PDB file of C-alpha atoms and ligand atoms in Angstrom:
ATOM      1  CA  MET A   1     125.861 120.351  79.661  1.00 86.00           C
ATOM      2  CA  THR A   2     123.116 120.909  81.721  1.00 97.00           C
ATOM      3  CA  VAL A   3     120.951 118.377  83.476  1.00 98.00           C
ATOM      4  CA  ARG A   4     118.191 119.073  80.868  1.00 98.00           C
ATOM      5  CA  ASP A   5     120.502 118.401  78.098  1.00 98.00           C
ATOM      6  CA  GLU A   6     121.787 115.170  79.843  1.00 98.00           C
ATOM      7  CA  ILE A   7     118.267 113.770  80.382  1.00 98.00           C
ATOM      8  CA  LEU A   8     117.046 114.586  76.842  1.00 98.00           C
ATOM      9  CA  GLY A   9     120.120 113.170  75.369  1.00 98.00           C
ATOM     10  CA  ALA A  10     119.542 109.944  77.487  1.00 98.00           C
ATOM     11  CA  ASN A  11     116.041 109.795  76.114  1.00 98.00           C
ATOM     12  CA  GLU A  12     117.290 110.152  72.588  1.00 98.00           C
ATOM     13  CA  ARG A  13     119.437 107.108  72.965  1.00 98.00           C
ATOM     14  CA  TYR A  14     116.589 105.153  74.749  1.00 98.00           C
ATOM     15  CA  ALA A  15     114.070 105.962  71.965  1.00 98.00           C
ATOM     16  CA  ALA A  16     116.645 105.072  69.308  1.00 98.00           C
ATOM     17  CA  GLN A  17     116.652 101.401  70.587  1.00 98.00           C
ATOM     18  CA  PHE A  18     112.975 101.287  71.727  1.00 98.00           C
ATOM     19  CA  ASP A  19     111.044  98.265  70.819  1.00 97.00           C
ATOM     20  CA  LYS A  20     108.100  98.184  73.210  1.00 97.00           C
ATOM     21  CA  GLY A  21     105.627 100.380  71.575  1.00 98.00           C
ATOM     22  CA  ASN A  22     103.046  97.693  71.493  1.00 97.00           C
ATOM     23  CA  LEU A  23     102.616  97.094  75.145  1.00 98.00           C
ATOM     24  CA  ARG A  24      99.274  97.002  76.834  1.00 97.00           C
ATOM     25  CA  ALA A  25      98.383  99.573  79.617  1.00 98.00           C
ATOM     26  CA  PRO A  26      97.397  96.790  82.243  1.00 98.00           C
ATOM     27  CA  PRO A  27     100.578  95.626  83.821  1.00 98.00           C
ATOM     28  CA  GLY A  28     101.626  92.226  82.678  1.00 98.00           C
ATOM     29  CA  ARG A  29     102.606  91.069  86.036  1.00 98.00           C
ATOM     30  CA  ARG A  30      99.499  92.289  87.772  1.00 98.00           C
ATOM     31  CA  PHE A  31     101.062  94.085  90.721  1.00 98.00           C
ATOM     32  CA  ALA A  32     101.634  97.489  92.168  1.00 99.00           C
ATOM     33  CA  VAL A  33     104.565  98.820  94.084  1.00 99.00           C
ATOM     34  CA  VAL A  34     104.264 101.835  96.601  1.00 99.00           C
ATOM     35  CA  THR A  35     107.804 102.993  97.518  1.00 99.00           C
ATOM     36  CA  CYS A  36     109.684 106.228  98.427  1.00 98.00           C
ATOM     37  CA  MET A  37     110.927 108.697  96.052  1.00 98.00           C
ATOM     38  CA  ASP A  38     114.491 108.458  97.400  1.00 98.00           C
ATOM     39  CA  ALA A  39     116.949 108.596  94.714  1.00 98.00           C
ATOM     40  CA  ARG A  40     118.922 105.603  95.845  1.00 98.00           C
ATOM     41  CA  LEU A  41     116.026 103.398  95.321  1.00 98.00           C
ATOM     42  CA  ASP A  42     115.547 102.070  91.721  1.00 98.00           C
ATOM     43  CA  PRO A  43     112.528  99.746  92.000  1.00 98.00           C
ATOM     44  CA  ALA A  44     112.810  98.646  88.361  1.00 98.00           C
ATOM     45  CA  ARG A  45     116.232  97.381  89.111  1.00 98.00           C
ATOM     46  CA  PHE A  46     116.051  95.992  92.616  1.00 98.00           C
ATOM     47  CA  LEU A  47     112.714  94.107  91.605  1.00 98.00           C
ATOM     48  CA  GLY A  48     113.584  93.039  88.133  1.00 98.00           C
ATOM     49  CA  LEU A  49     110.906  95.207  86.398  1.00 98.00           C
ATOM     50  CA  GLU A  50     110.602  95.701  82.651  1.00 98.00           C
ATOM     51  CA  GLU A  51     108.367  98.253  80.994  1.00 98.00           C
ATOM     52  CA  GLY A  52     104.867  97.020  81.170  1.00 98.00           C
ATOM     53  CA  ASP A  53     105.275  94.959  84.247  1.00 98.00           C
ATOM     54  CA  ALA A  54     103.973  96.858  87.168  1.00 98.00           C
ATOM     55  CA  HIS A  55     102.648 100.054  88.462  1.00 98.00           C
ATOM     56  CA  VAL A  56     105.066 101.913  90.570  1.00 98.00           C
ATOM     57  CA  ILE A  57     103.691 104.760  92.822  1.00 98.00           C
ATOM     58  CA  ARG A  58     106.086 106.848  94.484  1.00 98.00           C
ATOM     59  CA  ASN A  59     105.967 109.515  97.148  1.00 98.00           C
ATOM     60  CA  ALA A  60     108.199 110.849  99.919  1.00 98.00           C
ATOM     61  CA  GLY A  61     108.145 108.026 102.447  1.00 98.00           C
ATOM     62  CA  GLY A  62     106.442 105.391 100.242  1.00 98.00           C
ATOM     63  CA  LEU A  63     103.339 106.018 102.210  1.00 98.00           C
ATOM     64  CA  VAL A  64      99.819 104.777 101.276  1.00 98.00           C
ATOM     65  CA  THR A  65      98.379 108.245 101.369  1.00 98.00           C
ATOM     66  CA  ASP A  66      94.900 109.124 100.021  1.00 98.00           C
ATOM     67  CA  ASP A  67      96.474 109.675  96.663  1.00 98.00           C
ATOM     68  CA  ALA A  68      98.389 106.548  96.634  1.00 98.00           C
ATOM     69  CA  LEU A  69      95.316 104.788  97.588  1.00 98.00           C
ATOM     70  CA  ARG A  70      93.491 106.596  94.809  1.00 98.00           C
ATOM     71  CA  SER A  71      96.086 105.239  92.291  1.00 98.00           C
ATOM     72  CA  LEU A  72      95.812 101.748  93.828  1.00 98.00           C
ATOM     73  CA  VAL A  73      92.060 101.615  93.425  1.00 98.00           C
ATOM     74  CA  ILE A  74      92.412 102.580  89.653  1.00 98.00           C
ATOM     75  CA  SER A  75      95.270 100.077  89.396  1.00 98.00           C
ATOM     76  CA  HIS A  76      93.088  97.373  90.504  1.00 98.00           C
ATOM     77  CA  HIS A  77      89.691  98.244  89.170  1.00 98.00           C
ATOM     78  CA  GLU A  78      90.744  99.620  85.879  1.00 98.00           C
ATOM     79  CA  LEU A  79      94.100  97.862  85.191  1.00 98.00           C
ATOM     80  CA  ALA A  80      93.533  94.644  86.877  1.00 98.00           C
ATOM     81  CA  THR A  81      96.482  94.309  89.375  1.00 98.00           C
ATOM     82  CA  GLN A  82      95.940  91.878  92.050  1.00 98.00           C
ATOM     83  CA  GLU A  83      98.328  92.956  94.881  1.00 98.00           C
ATOM     84  CA  ALA A  84     100.544  95.656  96.151  1.00 98.00           C
ATOM     85  CA  PHE A  85     104.037  95.784  97.680  1.00 98.00           C
ATOM     86  CA  VAL A  86     104.737  98.519 100.081  1.00 99.00           C
ATOM     87  CA  ILE A  87     108.454  99.204 100.369  1.00 99.00           C
ATOM     88  CA  GLY A  88     109.785 101.538 102.890  1.00 98.00           C
ATOM     89  CA  HIS A  89     113.550 101.833 103.267  1.00 98.00           C
ATOM     90  CA  GLU A  90     116.341 102.268 105.879  1.00 98.00           C
ATOM     91  CA  ALA A  91     117.802 105.827 106.439  1.00 98.00           C
ATOM     92  CA  CYS A  92     114.566 107.450 104.982  1.00 98.00           C
ATOM     93  CA  GLY A  93     114.551 111.161 105.083  1.00 98.00           C
ATOM     94  CA  MET A  94     111.015 110.940 106.477  1.00 98.00           C
ATOM     95  CA  ILE A  95     112.177 109.510 109.664  1.00 98.00           C
ATOM     96  CA  GLY A  96     112.023 112.098 112.131  1.00 97.00           C
ATOM     97  CA  LEU A  97     110.802 114.854 109.795  1.00 97.00           C
ATOM     98  CA  SER A  98     108.609 117.148 111.842  1.00 97.00           C
ATOM     99  CA  ASN A  99     105.700 119.323 110.784  1.00 98.00           C
ATOM    100  CA  GLU A 100     106.868 121.938 113.186  1.00 97.00           C
ATOM    101  CA  ARG A 101     110.223 122.302 111.639  1.00 97.00           C
ATOM    102  CA  MET A 102     108.883 122.295 108.024  1.00 97.00           C
ATOM    103  CA  ARG A 103     106.305 124.969 109.093  1.00 97.00           C
ATOM    104  CA  ALA A 104     108.864 127.024 110.755  1.00 97.00           C
ATOM    105  CA  GLN A 105     111.036 126.818 107.676  1.00 97.00           C
ATOM    106  CA  LEU A 106     108.154 127.446 104.988  1.00 97.00           C
ATOM    107  CA  GLY A 107     105.861 129.962 106.901  1.00 97.00           C
ATOM    108  CA  PRO A 108     102.021 130.357 106.977  1.00 95.00           C
ATOM    109  CA  ALA A 109     101.529 128.471 103.560  1.00 96.00           C
ATOM    110  CA  ALA A 110     102.504 125.330 105.246  1.00 97.00           C
ATOM    111  CA  GLU A 111     100.280 125.382 108.349  1.00 96.00           C
ATOM    112  CA  ALA A 112      97.669 123.117 106.734  1.00 95.00           C
ATOM    113  CA  VAL A 113     100.190 120.772 105.258  1.00 97.00           C
ATOM    114  CA  ASP A 114     100.879 117.514 106.971  1.00 97.00           C
ATOM    115  CA  PHE A 115     104.197 116.346 105.726  1.00 98.00           C
ATOM    116  CA  LEU A 116     103.610 112.676 107.158  1.00 98.00           C
ATOM    117  CA  GLY A 117     107.107 112.208 108.664  1.00 98.00           C
ATOM    118  CA  PHE A 118     107.284 109.087 110.872  1.00 98.00           C
ATOM    119  CA  ALA A 119     109.466 107.679 113.677  1.00 98.00           C
ATOM    120  CA  ASP A 120     109.860 104.022 112.518  1.00 98.00           C
ATOM    121  CA  VAL A 121     109.843 102.842 108.943  1.00 98.00           C
ATOM    122  CA  HIS A 122     108.672  99.399 110.048  1.00 98.00           C
ATOM    123  CA  GLN A 123     105.621 100.887 111.670  1.00 98.00           C
ATOM    124  CA  ALA A 124     105.064 103.218 108.735  1.00 98.00           C
ATOM    125  CA  VAL A 125     104.869 100.267 106.341  1.00 98.00           C
ATOM    126  CA  ARG A 126     102.611  98.365 108.526  1.00 98.00           C
ATOM    127  CA  ASP A 127     100.277 101.287 108.732  1.00 98.00           C
ATOM    128  CA  SER A 128     100.470 101.520 104.951  1.00 98.00           C
ATOM    129  CA  VAL A 129      99.704  97.919 104.433  1.00 98.00           C
ATOM    130  CA  ARG A 130      96.783  98.129 106.878  1.00 98.00           C
ATOM    131  CA  ARG A 131      95.243 101.057 104.894  1.00 98.00           C
ATOM    132  CA  ILE A 132      95.237  98.930 101.827  1.00 98.00           C
ATOM    133  CA  GLN A 133      93.603  95.998 103.726  1.00 98.00           C
ATOM    134  CA  GLU A 134      91.033  98.225 105.305  1.00 98.00           C
ATOM    135  CA  SER A 135      90.061 100.268 102.208  1.00 98.00           C
ATOM    136  CA  PRO A 136      86.478  99.728 101.301  1.00 98.00           C
ATOM    137  CA  LEU A 137      87.406 100.437  97.665  1.00 98.00           C
ATOM    138  CA  LEU A 138      89.549  97.436  97.337  1.00 98.00           C
ATOM    139  CA  PRO A 139      88.469  93.763  97.777  1.00 98.00           C
ATOM    140  CA  ASP A 140      89.742  91.486 100.455  1.00 97.00           C
ATOM    141  CA  THR A 141      91.367  89.461  97.778  1.00 98.00           C
ATOM    142  CA  PHE A 142      93.541  92.390  96.923  1.00 98.00           C
ATOM    143  CA  GLY A 143      97.055  91.425  98.498  1.00 98.00           C
ATOM    144  CA  ALA A 144      99.068  93.705 100.381  1.00 98.00           C
ATOM    145  CA  THR A 145     102.684  93.006 101.905  1.00 98.00           C
ATOM    146  CA  GLY A 146     105.233  95.258 103.255  1.00 98.00           C
ATOM    147  CA  TYR A 147     109.089  95.332 103.012  1.00 98.00           C
ATOM    148  CA  VAL A 148     111.998  97.560 104.060  1.00 98.00           C
ATOM    149  CA  TYR A 149     114.850  98.064 101.585  1.00 98.00           C
ATOM    150  CA  ASP A 150     118.364  98.417 102.805  1.00 98.00           C
ATOM    151  CA  VAL A 151     119.922 101.225 101.007  1.00 98.00           C
ATOM    152  CA  ARG A 152     123.566  99.712 102.097  1.00 98.00           C
ATOM    153  CA  THR A 153     122.897  96.132 100.630  1.00 98.00           C
ATOM    154  CA  GLY A 154     120.110  96.562  98.118  1.00 98.00           C
ATOM    155  CA  ARG A 155     118.266  93.725  99.877  1.00 98.00           C
ATOM    156  CA  LEU A 156     114.508  93.735 100.812  1.00 98.00           C
ATOM    157  CA  ARG A 157     113.160  92.346 104.174  1.00 98.00           C
ATOM    158  CA  GLN A 158     109.694  91.617 104.699  1.00 98.00           C
ATOM    159  CA  VAL A 159     107.884  93.521 107.443  1.00 98.00           C
ATOM    160  CA  THR A 160     105.759  91.280 109.789  1.00 90.00           C
TER     161      THR A 160
HETATM  162 ZN1  LIG B   1     112.550 107.666 101.760  1.00 86.74          ZN
END
């Protein structure tokens, strides 16, 4: 069985029991999460989320990039979320990722790409929280807090 068959089979089973077709689009718990795409992280499970609860915005590193900020602005202004949790994690593949190495590997097409690697996940989370706080497109009342998830224990710790 291919991965494609597996995921389509899983979806058949999910849809067969699905009973949440009447959810509204605005997240019921009025928050958004920005976190890493790392396969070891399952925000729905480690944050206790159900369908309809929250926006989950994921990218490599869980960074508040321009595009993540775009999503947060829409999340707040169009869909009424009131705060964001930025969640980095230990052993992130973005720690130490260098533009030089990526560009050497990928060639000229990668010259203009900033892959946004970082040295310290705590600092990366702080910088992301600050981008939310300083965005002129989000009000001061929009909350932003940062956490680091430990992939060994499943535990979140707040970044101060
Ligand atoms: Zn990561």
